[in-house]
Structure formats: C-alpha cells, structure tokens
Amino acid sequence: MSSRKRRASKDSSPDYEEDDAENEEESSPKRQTIEDEDGSPRRNIHESDDDGEEDLAPRVINRPGKPASVGIIQSIHVENFMCHRKLTVKLNQNVNFISGQNGSGKSAILAAIQICLGAGARRTHRAKQLGELVRKESSSGTARIQVTLRNEGSDGFHPDLYGSSITIERTLSRSGSGTYKLKNGETGKTISTCRKDLTSLLDQLNIQVENPVAVLDQEEAKKFLTGKASDKYSFFTKATDLERLDRTYANVFDSIQELHSNKDRVENSLTSVVDTVKRLKAEVEQFTLLEEWEDKVSDIRRRQGWSVLQELHNENEESKERLMLAEEKLAQRQKVYDELCAGASGDEEMEAMQEKLQALNKESAEASQLKRDAEHALKQTSAPIRMVERESKQIQKEMTIAQRKLDEAQRTLRQEQQKLAEGFEAKEQAQRLSDLEEQKKKLAEIKEAAKHWQQEQSEHLRTYQELEPVVTQAKDRSQNLSRQVYAVEQKLKELQASKGNQVAVFGGPKAAKLATSVQRMKQAGRWKGPVIGPIGMYVKIAAGKEEFAALAGHALGNLLDRFIVTNDHDRQLFQKLRQEARCSRECNCFQTKESPRYQIRTCGVNGVESVATCLSVDNDLVFNLLVDQARIDSHALMRSKEHAEEVLLQELSPGRESIRGGNLIKKIYTLPRGDVMTLNRQGGRNMQSNERPLKQIIGADTRAALREAQAELEHLQNELKENKSQESGTTREFKVAKQKWNSARSKVQQHHKKVEEIEETMNALQVDIDAANNIEETDFTELEEDIENANQDITALQEKFEAAEKSKEDLQPDIEQAKSRVNELAARNERVIADIEKVEEQLTQFMAQCGERERKKDRAKQKVLAIEERMPQFQALLDERTHEYQKGLRQSRLLQWRFDYNVRLKQMEKDGEAPDLTAEDPAEEILDEIEIQNQPKNPAYYEAKVNKLRERIEQEKDRRNLKNITYEEAIDKYNRARKDLKAKNAQIETIKENLDSLDQDLASRTRRWKRFRKHYIHMTKNTFDEILNLKGSSGTLEFDHNERTLDLVVQKDNTDEGSQNKDVKALSGGERSFTTLALLVAMGERLETPFRVMDEFDVFLDPVSRKIALETLVEIAKKMDHRQFIFITPQDLSSIVPGEKVKIFKMTPPARGNKVGGLSQQVLDQ
C-alpha cells in the first residue's frame, strides 16, 4: 500500500463508505441474516432509513491530557496465592514492565488482578476451580488477594464512603468458597461485602477484566498471535464490545417478533368478538318485532294508572268522611260529659251517714270489750272444771283398758284349761303333718305348670319384639307418604290456581306473585342492581340432552325457585316482598357479586355428562351461582349405575376405588331412580337411594307440571293405600302377640303367687309342728296372777272417777253465773252491730249511686279522649292518602305524557320527519295541564290484561330465544360489545404503532451500530498502518462480516507495492508476531478502560522487531498518560529506560530445590 493512499485513508471522514458490496448490504431494506461465530443464522433485523441520535461510544473517564485520577491500580498484594507466599507490587500510574524467568510468578500477578476483580478461575487459564489457586504449602488453606484502585476526581465511586482509594480484597479457600470485601483504601474499613457493589464499581470505572484487549493473558496472547482469521475477528468484536451490542439487538429483535406474534393472536381472537356483536345486533333486531305488543302494554299501563288514581281518590274521600264523622261524634260525647259534670255531688248526706256510722262503731267497740272481759272471766272460772272433766275422761279410758285385759286373761285361762281337759293337741299335730305333705305335692304341681307358662311367655315376647320395629317402620312410612301426598296436593292446588303461569312451575302462586312484585319494583326503579329469578326461568336443557332433564333437576335440588340479588339494599327490599307474598321456605334469595362467567373444566372422560354440560344457562350470574351452590361442574349424570361403574370408576386395590377425571367429579347421579354414588376418603363407595320418583321441572310448562303432579299424587296415594294395608295386617299380628304375651305373663305371676302362698302355709305348719313337739306340763299360775292384778287396777280407777264427779258438782254454780253475764253482753253487742249494718247498707247504696255517676263520667271522658286520640290518626291517614293521591296523579299524568310522546315520536318517524322531541321528563306545569281520565275498569282488570300480554310476549320471546333478556339489556349488551370491539381495535392499532416504532428504532440502532463498527474499523486500520510504518512496512485490515473473518494484508516495503502479501503465513515468525502485535495495539487504542495488561506479547518477535515493538508501546503509552499499562514479558528489557512514567519490576528467579516444582517466596527488583 502506497503512502499516498495511506494518507488519504487517514484523513477521510469517520463516516466514509465501505466497498460497494458492504454499502449495498447495509442499504437494503430487507430483513438481514446475522450469523454467529460458527456461521449459523442467529436472527433477522428489519432495517429502516431513520437515523437515531444516541451515541454508541463508551462512557469516557480520565480525560486525555492529564494523569489518570480514577480506576488505575496503585498496588497488588497477595498471600498464599499460586507460587507466592507473600508479595506486594506498587505500580506506576502510567507504564509498568514486569519481567523475569519462567516460573518466577509474573503471570500470577495478572491472575491476581483477574481473580480479585471478579473473574473466574477458568478465565485465568491457570486452574479450573478457585481452590486450585491456593498455595499448596499454605497451612491455613486460604489465599488473600488485595488490589488497590485510585478513586479521585468527579468520576470516583462513592468517594464519600471509600475515600481517595478503594481496596478490593478477595479470600479463597481450598474448598472453592470465597468472599469479597470493599474497603476504604485510607482507613482500611470494610464498606461492603456484596458482589453487586463490586459489579457497580467495575461498571462505573469501565474496568473490563473479561475483555482480552484490556487484560491479555498468555493463552489469549498465543491464541491471538497464532489464531486463524475467524479467531481474530471474534477477538476484535469481543474487544470492541461490538459482539455484546450485536447480541443485545438480537434479543431485542426476538422480543419484537414475540410482540408481533402476540398482536397476531389478539387480532385472530377478535373474530369471536365480531361474531358476538353480530349476534347481539340480531337479538336487538328481533326485539323490534315485539314493539306493537309492548305499545299495547304501555297503553294498558297508562289506563291502569288512571284506574289506580280513581281508587286513590275514592280512598281519599272515604278518609275525609271518616274524619267528619269523628268530629261530630266528638262533639256529642263532649256534651254528655259536660252534663254529667254539672250534676249534684251529695257530699253533705254522705258526711252525716259517716258520722252516725262512727258513733255506732264506737259503741260496738265498747260492748265488744265488755264481752271479751266477761268471756275471760268465764274462761278462768271454767278452767278447774275442765281439768276435772279431762281427768274423768282419762280415768274412763284406763278403766276400759283394764277391763279388756281382765277379760282377755280370763278367756285365755278357760281355753288352756279346756284343751288340757280334751287332749286336743295330739290330734292337731297329726293333722298338721298330713297338711304339710299335701302342700308339698301341690307345690310341685304348681311349679311344673309355672315352667310351662314361662316358656309360653318367652315365645310370645320374642314374637312381640320382632313385630314391634316392623309396625313402627310401617307407621313412619305411612306418615311420610301422607306428608308427601299432602305436599303434592298443595302443589297441585297451587298449580291449578296459577292459571298457566310458567313461573308457578318453580314455586307455585307465591313465586308468581313474588315475580310480579319484583317486576313492578323494577319498573318503579327501586332496584339498585340486577334482580334475577326464579332461577328455573333461566335454565334449560341443552339440545340432545333431554333424557337427563329430570336427573339434572334432581341434582339441582331446591335452587330453581330462588332469586339472585347483588347488594344489601336489594336483599332487604326483596325480603319485604317475600313477607308480602307470604313465602316461608320457598322463594328465598342468594346475594352475590357480579363477575365474568366462570370458565369451568370438564373431566375429559368420553361418555360422561355433567350437570353443567346438560344445561343451557344464558345468564352469567345464574351460571356462576349454580357452579358455587350446586357444583354443577363436579356432579356427573349417568344413564345407569352399571354404566357409571364401567366408565368412571377404577379400582386402586381391593375395597379402594377412585373416580376418573382428575378429581373433578365428586358425585354421580344415575338413572332411572336418581340414586347418588360417592367415594369417601378411604376410597370406599357410598350409595344413597332416592325413594321419590324423578320428575321433570327444567323445561316443563304448567300443563306438563300439572300432569306430573297428578301422576305423582296418584302414585303416592296408591303407595299409601298399599302401605296402610300392610300396616293394618302387621298391627293385628302385633296386637295378638302382645295379648298372648300379657296372658302368659299373668299366668306366670299367678303361679308365682300360689307358690309363695303354699310356701308360707308350709312354713307355718312346720313352726306349729316344731312348737307342739316342745310342749311341757301346763302351768296356769301366771294367768291367774294377771287376772288378780287387773281386778285391783279396776277398783282403784273407780274410786278416782267418783272423786272427780263430786268436784264438778261443787264448781257448777259459779260457771252458770259467768255464762249469764256473757250472754247479756252478747245480746247488746248484736243490737249495735245490726244498727251498724243498717247504716253501712245505706252508705253503700249512696256510694254506689255516686260511683255509678263517676263511672259514667269516666266512661264519657274516656270516649272523648279515645276520639281525640284517634283524630290525629284520621288526619294522618287523610294526609297520607292525599299525598298518595297527588303522587299517583303525577305518576298517571307522567305515564300519559310518555304514552303520548311515544305516539307522536312514532308518527313523526312514520311521516319521515326528523324527531325534535326530547325524551326527558316534562316540567310540572306541562303535567298539570293533562286532564284526569276516568276508566271503567278496576286495576286488577288491567293487571290481568298486562299479565296475559306479558305471557304472550314471553312465549314469543321463548320461540325466538329472547326469553332471558329484555330489550334494554339487549341494547346495553350490544352497545357494550361494540364499545369493547372498538376499544380492542384501538388497542391493536396502538400496539401496531408501538411495534412500528420499535422496528424503526431497532433498525436505526442497527444502522448506527454498523456505522460505529465501520468507524472503529477505519480507525483501527489507520493505527495498524501507522505502527507498521515504524518498521518501514505498511498494511491494512480486510474484514468479511458475512464469513466473520479478519485478514491482515502486509506490505514489507512501504515504497514497493510489489512486496504486498495477503498471506500472513508467508511472513517470518517475527514479522508475523509484530504484525499481530500492531493489530492488538491498534484495537486497544480506542479502548476506554483505565488500565491494560499484556502478558508475553513478544515471545515470537525477533530482537529488532521486539525493540521496535517495545519502543512503540512505550511511546504510545506515554502519550496516553491518562491510562495505565502493565506489560509482562520474560525477555530482556535493557532497551527500556525507566523514568517518571516508566517503571520496571524484575522478578527474582525461582529457587529450584530437590523437589520438582518447588518454589520459594518471590520478591521484586526494581
């Protein structure tokens, strides 16, 4: 290459154009394939023509022109690391040479820098694990490395914490573990032990220990010096950070492609949204066909409003009449009360009678006191004679007892004397023995009979006990059937009374009445949220699943008559409506929250239907409630028990089973009876039989429900009749068994009683026999003494009685005189009492008359008060009904205005005129101008017509599949679906715009990356040529980005173009090494790292080339005094002159002992 061409290349702009092939490649707008180092395609980048303004150059620290202030290495200290026991190296801030023989530990210093600044063991090419770098002779088994960095100036890393220098310390152990410490270089205080803080430090100071140009070890140097063109290209892209940017853009491109895929998926998903909008639009169009009937309903509602107003007017007039009658009655009763109050009171007459009564009471009290005194005197006088009388009575009792003892003793004496005289005792003893043998025989016969009756009793008791539970079960069965018959009869009556109302199928007339009230409140705007029900109105059998209709209804239980509310206000209002409809257990409600329709899973087993798959539920709230409350997604419906066992059940072990479907199915309902099959936790099977016949509720109309109810009633009545017959026969057998058992038990008790009687007789006979055998000679002395003593007692008592009678005769005159005084006072007291009673009677009559007069006054006053208390009620009722009338009048006029408004609006639309009417409610002045209309019918008549029309509309909606939605809801759903579709389209457009922006930005960054690569290549070529010029040669670099190769073109004589050689292998070893070193220096000149380390970079250079290379490196390094350079070489450095900016460290040769590989501690010579 000529000098003229070199100068022209050097002076050209950094943004110069490359050869035509490369320019054509970069300007092409197609997706370009970028390959990895091995040539395989990596990713596609779509390029655009927009240029970005972001600078891709690395951040610059340590500005040129002044010494480095941050990031350079001040010192290196190692302990027990590789071959060094302890070593400290303090470096120059600009150029440092470390030389020495092989094995002296030069490369260990480089390895210490790499390991301490975060590199791994493999990056040093000295070991595979960190533990292998610990000095083998170390007794502690650990190594410690410290690298101190300068940290001054504005680019310093947290100088407030770390000061003017930072010491990074890393400790290694033979086990492979290690720790980091970041210390203040001045104080030695540890500031951090986190690896992320070290990473932040390296990023901020732009230290790149992984970059082979920044830190070039022996292996990397050999690979670079002897490597192929592809190795040099890879080395170049890695050293210049182009490879990292390329990979980053590739990842960004992949992410953008993923976003494109997501956008395509979202666009594809819009198909279902568009279909939904079309379906909802069709529903709205279907509703327009029902407007005529809706208009009729509005007209009838208008007439009903005027009819209700007439009733309110009549009630208001009635309240006015009741108020007027109450006022008249109040005036009449007030007049009667005033007349009673004006009558005489009779107080003087009553006072005279009370004074006379007081005088008589005083006289009566005096007479009573005298009588009590006389009675007390009589009592004292009668006390002695009463005592004598008591003694006389006592004596008579004792005489009677003594006489009885005397008679008994005399009778006993005579009997004993007679027995002794007749010899009766021997005969009596023989008779006793005979009776005893007879009783023994009789006892044996009775015991034998008792044993027979005991056996009879046991047999009848067993029969009785066996029949007792049978009778009880039959009675319970009859009672249960009777209750079922009664319930079906009530339901049949309710269905017959509902007159074909479809709602009555799910809850009877009460449900129909409640549904009407709910609809009325909805029209009045009383609900704050949706109120849905009965649930059965929203549930249908899916097409082709009609055979499971009755079984699905059985699985849902009693949920079909329930309603759904979404807030507390609606629930409280609904409960009031339930009370008005007189609902007890039926027609209750669930409170839930509005949420999107659940996405349920299926069990995935062929031939298995769940309740959810057999039902068609359009309303999302109803569907979600059935999932939560009835578990319709986990209850399976099967055609038979055998089919369920074959398809769903699988045996795990004997006695343990499981249900297929991933634990989704919890219950299995089987036809034809509706039996339920479940599994317990141990895998055992549980069966629950259904005694009642299945009946279809879902999808059934009123007539079908009536037929099913009648059939069910007939079936239950026949079953009840049959069970009654069985119960009667069983009860008769039970009663006969009980009677026989009672009879046998009575016989046993009789025989036991006879046994006890005979045993008592035998015991008595035995006692008499034993007593007769022990009789001695009879002695009557004791009996004669008893008779004598009794005669003496009677004589003494007779004398005491005569003395007491004489005392009574002496005391009798005084008692008679005291009795006469008492009788006289008693007669006087009776006369006074008679006078008192007469006066009291007169006073009572007078008081009765006065009391009657007061009671009349009180009754009259109470009547007045009662009317006065009711007057506010009458007035309040009148005010309330007046208010209701005014409210009803406004509502009727508003209905009339809306009706007229709709008529005018439709007429204008029919005439093709643009409607200029407003849909807002009119002012009160306009409503007041509407005249009151009289209607000939009562509100119930119009309500019946509305219900009939509503039923026809519902039937038409059912026919057109519009039953579970209103026109307003259809419009609302359609508008929301359109809004959702519009929002999604807008969102997709936004995503497209963002993706376009990302594509353009990536293309712009890719172009700038290529321009940066082009600029870097250009600068590297210039520097490479300049370094070769120092040796009298010239050269250039040829890059093939497609093949990812880097070739060196060298002209040995820069004045002779004929000496140009594209094959570097044709050069000598020294020339080839110098050329490669020139490339290495050229690449590193643009590297913004604070320091560079090169190990054995000159091993293949001849002396002349080495000298030129060293001088060139020193010259370049001195010019870059804001950078630090560390050169490691085993060659002679005599040509290098140390100075202020250049420092040479010479390692002491290794001490070779008898032990192979044995190394001693190394020191440095400067």
PDB file of N, CA and C in Angstrom, residues 1051-1115:
ATOM      1  N   GLN A1051       2.494  -5.075   3.575  1.00  0.00           N
ATOM      2  CA  GLN A1051       3.466  -4.716   2.521  1.00  0.00           C
ATOM      3  C   GLN A1051       4.799  -4.478   3.220  1.00  0.00           C
ATOM      4  N   LYS A1052       5.749  -5.428   3.004  1.00  0.00           N
ATOM      5  CA  LYS A1052       7.011  -5.367   3.747  1.00  0.00           C
ATOM      6  C   LYS A1052       7.736  -4.043   3.519  1.00  0.00           C
ATOM      7  N   ASP A1053       7.724  -3.567   2.309  1.00  0.00           N
ATOM      8  CA  ASP A1053       8.367  -2.288   1.997  1.00  0.00           C
ATOM      9  C   ASP A1053       7.274  -1.326   1.592  1.00  0.00           C
ATOM     10  N   ASN A1054       7.123  -0.271   2.389  1.00  0.00           N
ATOM     11  CA  ASN A1054       6.017   0.620   2.119  1.00  0.00           C
ATOM     12  C   ASN A1054       6.204   1.444   0.844  1.00  0.00           C
ATOM     13  N   THR A1055       7.397   1.304   0.242  1.00  0.00           N
ATOM     14  CA  THR A1055       7.619   2.018  -1.015  1.00  0.00           C
ATOM     15  C   THR A1055       7.481   1.111  -2.225  1.00  0.00           C
ATOM     16  N   ASP A1056       7.353  -0.204  -1.943  1.00  0.00           N
ATOM     17  CA  ASP A1056       7.274  -1.172  -3.029  1.00  0.00           C
ATOM     18  C   ASP A1056       5.964  -1.932  -2.920  1.00  0.00           C
ATOM     19  N   GLU A1057       5.023  -1.596  -3.834  1.00  0.00           N
ATOM     20  CA  GLU A1057       3.727  -2.263  -3.795  1.00  0.00           C
ATOM     21  C   GLU A1057       3.853  -3.723  -4.187  1.00  0.00           C
ATOM     22  N   GLY A1058       4.933  -4.078  -4.840  1.00  0.00           N
ATOM     23  CA  GLY A1058       5.114  -5.475  -5.223  1.00  0.00           C
ATOM     24  C   GLY A1058       5.398  -6.377  -4.046  1.00  0.00           C
ATOM     25  N   SER A1059       5.802  -5.773  -2.923  1.00  0.00           N
ATOM     26  CA  SER A1059       6.078  -6.595  -1.728  1.00  0.00           C
ATOM     27  C   SER A1059       4.844  -6.850  -0.891  1.00  0.00           C
ATOM     28  N   GLN A1060       3.684  -6.443  -1.393  1.00  0.00           N
ATOM     29  CA  GLN A1060       2.423  -6.647  -0.643  1.00  0.00           C
ATOM     30  C   GLN A1060       2.101  -8.133  -0.598  1.00  0.00           C
ATOM     31  N   ASN A1061       1.707  -8.607   0.581  1.00  0.00           N
ATOM     32  CA  ASN A1061       1.442 -10.033   0.766  1.00  0.00           C
ATOM     33  C   ASN A1061       0.157 -10.177   1.598  1.00  0.00           C
ATOM     34  N   LYS A1062      -0.824 -10.885   1.018  1.00  0.00           N
ATOM     35  CA  LYS A1062      -2.086 -11.097   1.723  1.00  0.00           C
ATOM     36  C   LYS A1062      -2.054 -12.326   2.610  1.00  0.00           C
ATOM     37  N   ASP A1063      -1.060 -13.179   2.410  1.00  0.00           N
ATOM     38  CA  ASP A1063      -0.939 -14.387   3.228  1.00  0.00           C
ATOM     39  C   ASP A1063       0.079 -14.121   4.327  1.00  0.00           C
ATOM     40  N   VAL A1064      -0.396 -13.922   5.533  1.00  0.00           N
ATOM     41  CA  VAL A1064       0.478 -13.617   6.650  1.00  0.00           C
ATOM     42  C   VAL A1064       1.401 -14.788   6.954  1.00  0.00           C
ATOM     43  N   LYS A1065       0.982 -15.974   6.607  1.00  0.00           N
ATOM     44  CA  LYS A1065       1.813 -17.146   6.889  1.00  0.00           C
ATOM     45  C   LYS A1065       3.120 -17.109   6.095  1.00  0.00           C
ATOM     46  N   ALA A1066       3.115 -16.331   5.022  1.00  0.00           N
ATOM     47  CA  ALA A1066       4.348 -16.227   4.210  1.00  0.00           C
ATOM     48  C   ALA A1066       5.393 -15.369   4.896  1.00  0.00           C
ATOM     49  N   LEU A1067       4.986 -14.626   5.940  1.00  0.00           N
ATOM     50  CA  LEU A1067       5.930 -13.792   6.678  1.00  0.00           C
ATOM     51  C   LEU A1067       6.729 -14.655   7.645  1.00  0.00           C
ATOM     52  N   SER A1068       7.855 -14.092   8.045  1.00  0.00           N
ATOM     53  CA  SER A1068       8.638 -14.794   9.065  1.00  0.00           C
ATOM     54  C   SER A1068       7.922 -14.740  10.399  1.00  0.00           C
ATOM     55  N   GLY A1069       8.395 -15.548  11.351  1.00  0.00           N
ATOM     56  CA  GLY A1069       7.739 -15.582  12.659  1.00  0.00           C
ATOM     57  C   GLY A1069       7.760 -14.237  13.334  1.00  0.00           C
ATOM     58  N   GLY A1070       8.879 -13.546  13.289  1.00  0.00           N
ATOM     59  CA  GLY A1070       8.988 -12.239  13.926  1.00  0.00           C
ATOM     60  C   GLY A1070       8.115 -11.222  13.246  1.00  0.00           C
ATOM     61  N   GLU A1071       8.111 -11.239  11.874  1.00  0.00           N
ATOM     62  CA  GLU A1071       7.268 -10.294  11.155  1.00  0.00           C
ATOM     63  C   GLU A1071       5.794 -10.537  11.441  1.00  0.00           C
ATOM     64  N   ARG A1072       5.433 -11.837  11.474  1.00  0.00           N
ATOM     65  CA  ARG A1072       4.023 -12.157  11.749  1.00  0.00           C
ATOM     66  C   ARG A1072       3.627 -11.728  13.155  1.00  0.00           C
ATOM     67  N   SER A1073       4.505 -11.938  14.144  1.00  0.00           N
ATOM     68  CA  SER A1073       4.200 -11.540  15.524  1.00  0.00           C
ATOM     69  C   SER A1073       4.110 -10.033  15.655  1.00  0.00           C
ATOM     70  N   PHE A1074       5.023  -9.307  14.979  1.00  0.00           N
ATOM     71  CA  PHE A1074       4.990  -7.849  15.044  1.00  0.00           C
ATOM     72  C   PHE A1074       3.706  -7.310  14.407  1.00  0.00           C
ATOM     73  N   THR A1075       3.333  -7.932  13.287  1.00  0.00           N
ATOM     74  CA  THR A1075       2.094  -7.508  12.618  1.00  0.00           C
ATOM     75  C   THR A1075       0.888  -7.722  13.532  1.00  0.00           C
ATOM     76  N   THR A1076       0.847  -8.899  14.170  1.00  0.00           N
ATOM     77  CA  THR A1076      -0.284  -9.193  15.067  1.00  0.00           C
ATOM     78  C   THR A1076      -0.283  -8.262  16.262  1.00  0.00           C
ATOM     79  N   LEU A1077       0.920  -7.966  16.793  1.00  0.00           N
ATOM     80  CA  LEU A1077       1.021  -7.049  17.926  1.00  0.00           C
ATOM     81  C   LEU A1077       0.550  -5.654  17.527  1.00  0.00           C
ATOM     82  N   ALA A1078       0.889  -5.241  16.280  1.00  0.00           N
ATOM     83  CA  ALA A1078       0.417  -3.941  15.788  1.00  0.00           C
ATOM     84  C   ALA A1078      -1.108  -3.895  15.773  1.00  0.00           C
ATOM     85  N   LEU A1079      -1.720  -5.002  15.345  1.00  0.00           N
ATOM     86  CA  LEU A1079      -3.191  -5.064  15.343  1.00  0.00           C
ATOM     87  C   LEU A1079      -3.730  -4.979  16.771  1.00  0.00           C
ATOM     88  N   LEU A1080      -3.053  -5.660  17.701  1.00  0.00           N
ATOM     89  CA  LEU A1080      -3.509  -5.651  19.090  1.00  0.00           C
ATOM     90  C   LEU A1080      -3.447  -4.240  19.669  1.00  0.00           C
ATOM     91  N   VAL A1081      -2.356  -3.526  19.397  1.00  0.00           N
ATOM     92  CA  VAL A1081      -2.206  -2.157  19.900  1.00  0.00           C
ATOM     93  C   VAL A1081      -3.223  -1.243  19.244  1.00  0.00           C
ATOM     94  N   ALA A1082      -3.467  -1.453  17.952  1.00  0.00           N
ATOM     95  CA  ALA A1082      -4.430  -0.619  17.235  1.00  0.00           C
ATOM     96  C   ALA A1082      -5.835  -0.784  17.812  1.00  0.00           C
ATOM     97  N   MET A1083      -6.190  -2.005  18.136  1.00  0.00           N
ATOM     98  CA  MET A1083      -7.517  -2.228  18.721  1.00  0.00           C
ATOM     99  C   MET A1083      -7.619  -1.621  20.104  1.00  0.00           C
ATOM    100  N   GLY A1084      -6.580  -1.698  20.894  1.00  0.00           N
ATOM    101  CA  GLY A1084      -6.631  -1.204  22.263  1.00  0.00           C
ATOM    102  C   GLY A1084      -6.575   0.288  22.381  1.00  0.00           C
ATOM    103  N   GLU A1085      -6.173   0.991  21.296  1.00  0.00           N
ATOM    104  CA  GLU A1085      -6.037   2.440  21.373  1.00  0.00           C
ATOM    105  C   GLU A1085      -7.395   3.109  21.599  1.00  0.00           C
ATOM    106  N   ARG A1086      -8.455   2.485  21.124  1.00  0.00           N
ATOM    107  CA  ARG A1086      -9.800   3.056  21.290  1.00  0.00           C
ATOM    108  C   ARG A1086     -10.526   2.512  22.523  1.00  0.00           C
ATOM    109  N   LEU A1087      -9.856   1.715  23.293  1.00  0.00           N
ATOM    110  CA  LEU A1087     -10.494   1.094  24.464  1.00  0.00           C
ATOM    111  C   LEU A1087     -10.441   2.063  25.638  1.00  0.00           C
ATOM    112  N   GLU A1088     -11.608   2.411  26.211  1.00  0.00           N
ATOM    113  CA  GLU A1088     -11.693   3.405  27.288  1.00  0.00           C
ATOM    114  C   GLU A1088     -11.617   2.757  28.664  1.00  0.00           C
ATOM    115  N   THR A1089     -10.752   1.803  28.854  1.00  0.00           N
ATOM    116  CA  THR A1089     -10.566   1.194  30.175  1.00  0.00           C
ATOM    117  C   THR A1089      -9.419   1.886  30.885  1.00  0.00           C
ATOM    118  N   PRO A1090      -9.434   2.052  32.206  1.00  0.00           N
ATOM    119  CA  PRO A1090      -8.381   2.819  32.890  1.00  0.00           C
ATOM    120  C   PRO A1090      -7.013   2.146  32.837  1.00  0.00           C
ATOM    121  N   PHE A1091      -6.949   0.817  32.686  1.00  0.00           N
ATOM    122  CA  PHE A1091      -5.644   0.168  32.606  1.00  0.00           C
ATOM    123  C   PHE A1091      -5.722  -1.000  31.631  1.00  0.00           C
ATOM    124  N   ARG A1092      -4.517  -1.372  31.078  1.00  0.00           N
ATOM    125  CA  ARG A1092      -4.412  -2.527  30.182  1.00  0.00           C
ATOM    126  C   ARG A1092      -3.248  -3.387  30.649  1.00  0.00           C
ATOM    127  N   VAL A1093      -3.422  -4.705  30.543  1.00  0.00           N
ATOM    128  CA  VAL A1093      -2.402  -5.656  30.959  1.00  0.00           C
ATOM    129  C   VAL A1093      -2.137  -6.588  29.783  1.00  0.00           C
ATOM    130  N   MET A1094      -0.855  -6.791  29.434  1.00  0.00           N
ATOM    131  CA  MET A1094      -0.480  -7.681  28.333  1.00  0.00           C
ATOM    132  C   MET A1094       0.612  -8.613  28.831  1.00  0.00           C
ATOM    133  N   ASP A1095       0.399  -9.921  28.674  1.00  0.00           N
ATOM    134  CA  ASP A1095       1.320 -10.935  29.179  1.00  0.00           C
ATOM    135  C   ASP A1095       1.930 -11.682  27.996  1.00  0.00           C
ATOM    136  N   GLU A1096       3.305 -11.695  27.932  1.00  0.00           N
ATOM    137  CA  GLU A1096       4.068 -12.438  26.922  1.00  0.00           C
ATOM    138  C   GLU A1096       3.584 -12.132  25.511  1.00  0.00           C
ATOM    139  N   PHE A1097       3.450 -10.888  25.228  1.00  0.00           N
ATOM    140  CA  PHE A1097       3.005 -10.433  23.929  1.00  0.00           C
ATOM    141  C   PHE A1097       4.123 -10.494  22.877  1.00  0.00           C
ATOM    142  N   ASP A1098       5.388 -10.655  23.327  1.00  0.00           N
ATOM    143  CA  ASP A1098       6.526 -10.537  22.422  1.00  0.00           C
ATOM    144  C   ASP A1098       7.326 -11.829  22.302  1.00  0.00           C
ATOM    145  N   VAL A1099       6.738 -12.937  22.573  1.00  0.00           N
ATOM    146  CA  VAL A1099       7.501 -14.187  22.640  1.00  0.00           C
ATOM    147  C   VAL A1099       8.013 -14.621  21.267  1.00  0.00           C
ATOM    148  N   PHE A1100       7.318 -14.254  20.183  1.00  0.00           N
ATOM    149  CA  PHE A1100       7.709 -14.705  18.852  1.00  0.00           C
ATOM    150  C   PHE A1100       8.432 -13.619  18.047  1.00  0.00           C
ATOM    151  N   LEU A1101       8.772 -12.505  18.676  1.00  0.00           N
ATOM    152  CA  LEU A1101       9.422 -11.409  17.953  1.00  0.00           C
ATOM    153  C   LEU A1101      10.931 -11.613  17.900  1.00  0.00           C
ATOM    154  N   ASP A1102      11.510 -11.206  16.764  1.00  0.00           N
ATOM    155  CA  ASP A1102      12.967 -11.199  16.681  1.00  0.00           C
ATOM    156  C   ASP A1102      13.473  -9.971  17.418  1.00  0.00           C
ATOM    157  N   PRO A1103      14.758  -9.876  17.732  1.00  0.00           N
ATOM    158  CA  PRO A1103      15.261  -8.751  18.538  1.00  0.00           C
ATOM    159  C   PRO A1103      14.929  -7.400  17.956  1.00  0.00           C
ATOM    160  N   VAL A1104      15.069  -7.254  16.605  1.00  0.00           N
ATOM    161  CA  VAL A1104      14.789  -5.942  16.002  1.00  0.00           C
ATOM    162  C   VAL A1104      13.319  -5.602  16.159  1.00  0.00           C
ATOM    163  N   SER A1105      12.450  -6.567  15.838  1.00  0.00           N
ATOM    164  CA  SER A1105      11.010  -6.310  15.947  1.00  0.00           C
ATOM    165  C   SER A1105      10.614  -6.070  17.390  1.00  0.00           C
ATOM    166  N   ARG A1106      11.243  -6.825  18.337  1.00  0.00           N
ATOM    167  CA  ARG A1106      10.903  -6.634  19.749  1.00  0.00           C
ATOM    168  C   ARG A1106      11.268  -5.228  20.192  1.00  0.00           C
ATOM    169  N   LYS A1107      12.470  -4.767  19.782  1.00  0.00           N
ATOM    170  CA  LYS A1107      12.899  -3.430  20.184  1.00  0.00           C
ATOM    171  C   LYS A1107      11.942  -2.381  19.636  1.00  0.00           C
ATOM    172  N   ILE A1108      11.608  -2.512  18.345  1.00  0.00           N
ATOM    173  CA  ILE A1108      10.675  -1.554  17.748  1.00  0.00           C
ATOM    174  C   ILE A1108       9.317  -1.621  18.457  1.00  0.00           C
ATOM    175  N   ALA A1109       8.883  -2.859  18.746  1.00  0.00           N
ATOM    176  CA  ALA A1109       7.572  -3.025  19.389  1.00  0.00           C
ATOM    177  C   ALA A1109       7.559  -2.401  20.771  1.00  0.00           C
ATOM    178  N   LEU A1110       8.629  -2.649  21.558  1.00  0.00           N
ATOM    179  CA  LEU A1110       8.670  -2.088  22.907  1.00  0.00           C
ATOM    180  C   LEU A1110       8.716  -0.576  22.870  1.00  0.00           C
ATOM    181  N   GLU A1111       9.556  -0.030  21.957  1.00  0.00           N
ATOM    182  CA  GLU A1111       9.623   1.419  21.863  1.00  0.00           C
ATOM    183  C   GLU A1111       8.271   2.002  21.435  1.00  0.00           C
ATOM    184  N   THR A1112       7.635   1.305  20.513  1.00  0.00           N
ATOM    185  CA  THR A1112       6.311   1.776  20.065  1.00  0.00           C
ATOM    186  C   THR A1112       5.307   1.749  21.210  1.00  0.00           C
ATOM    187  N   LEU A1113       5.296   0.650  21.979  1.00  0.00           N
ATOM    188  CA  LEU A1113       4.356   0.543  23.107  1.00  0.00           C
ATOM    189  C   LEU A1113       4.613   1.622  24.128  1.00  0.00           C
ATOM    190  N   VAL A1114       5.896   1.871  24.453  1.00  0.00           N
ATOM    191  CA  VAL A1114       6.227   2.893  25.444  1.00  0.00           C
ATOM    192  C   VAL A1114       5.818   4.263  24.938  1.00  0.00           C
ATOM    193  N   GLU A1115       6.102   4.524  23.641  1.00  0.00           N
ATOM    194  CA  GLU A1115       5.762   5.833  23.080  1.00  0.00           C
ATOM    195  C   GLU A1115       4.248   6.058  23.117  1.00  0.00           C
TER     196      GLU A1115
END
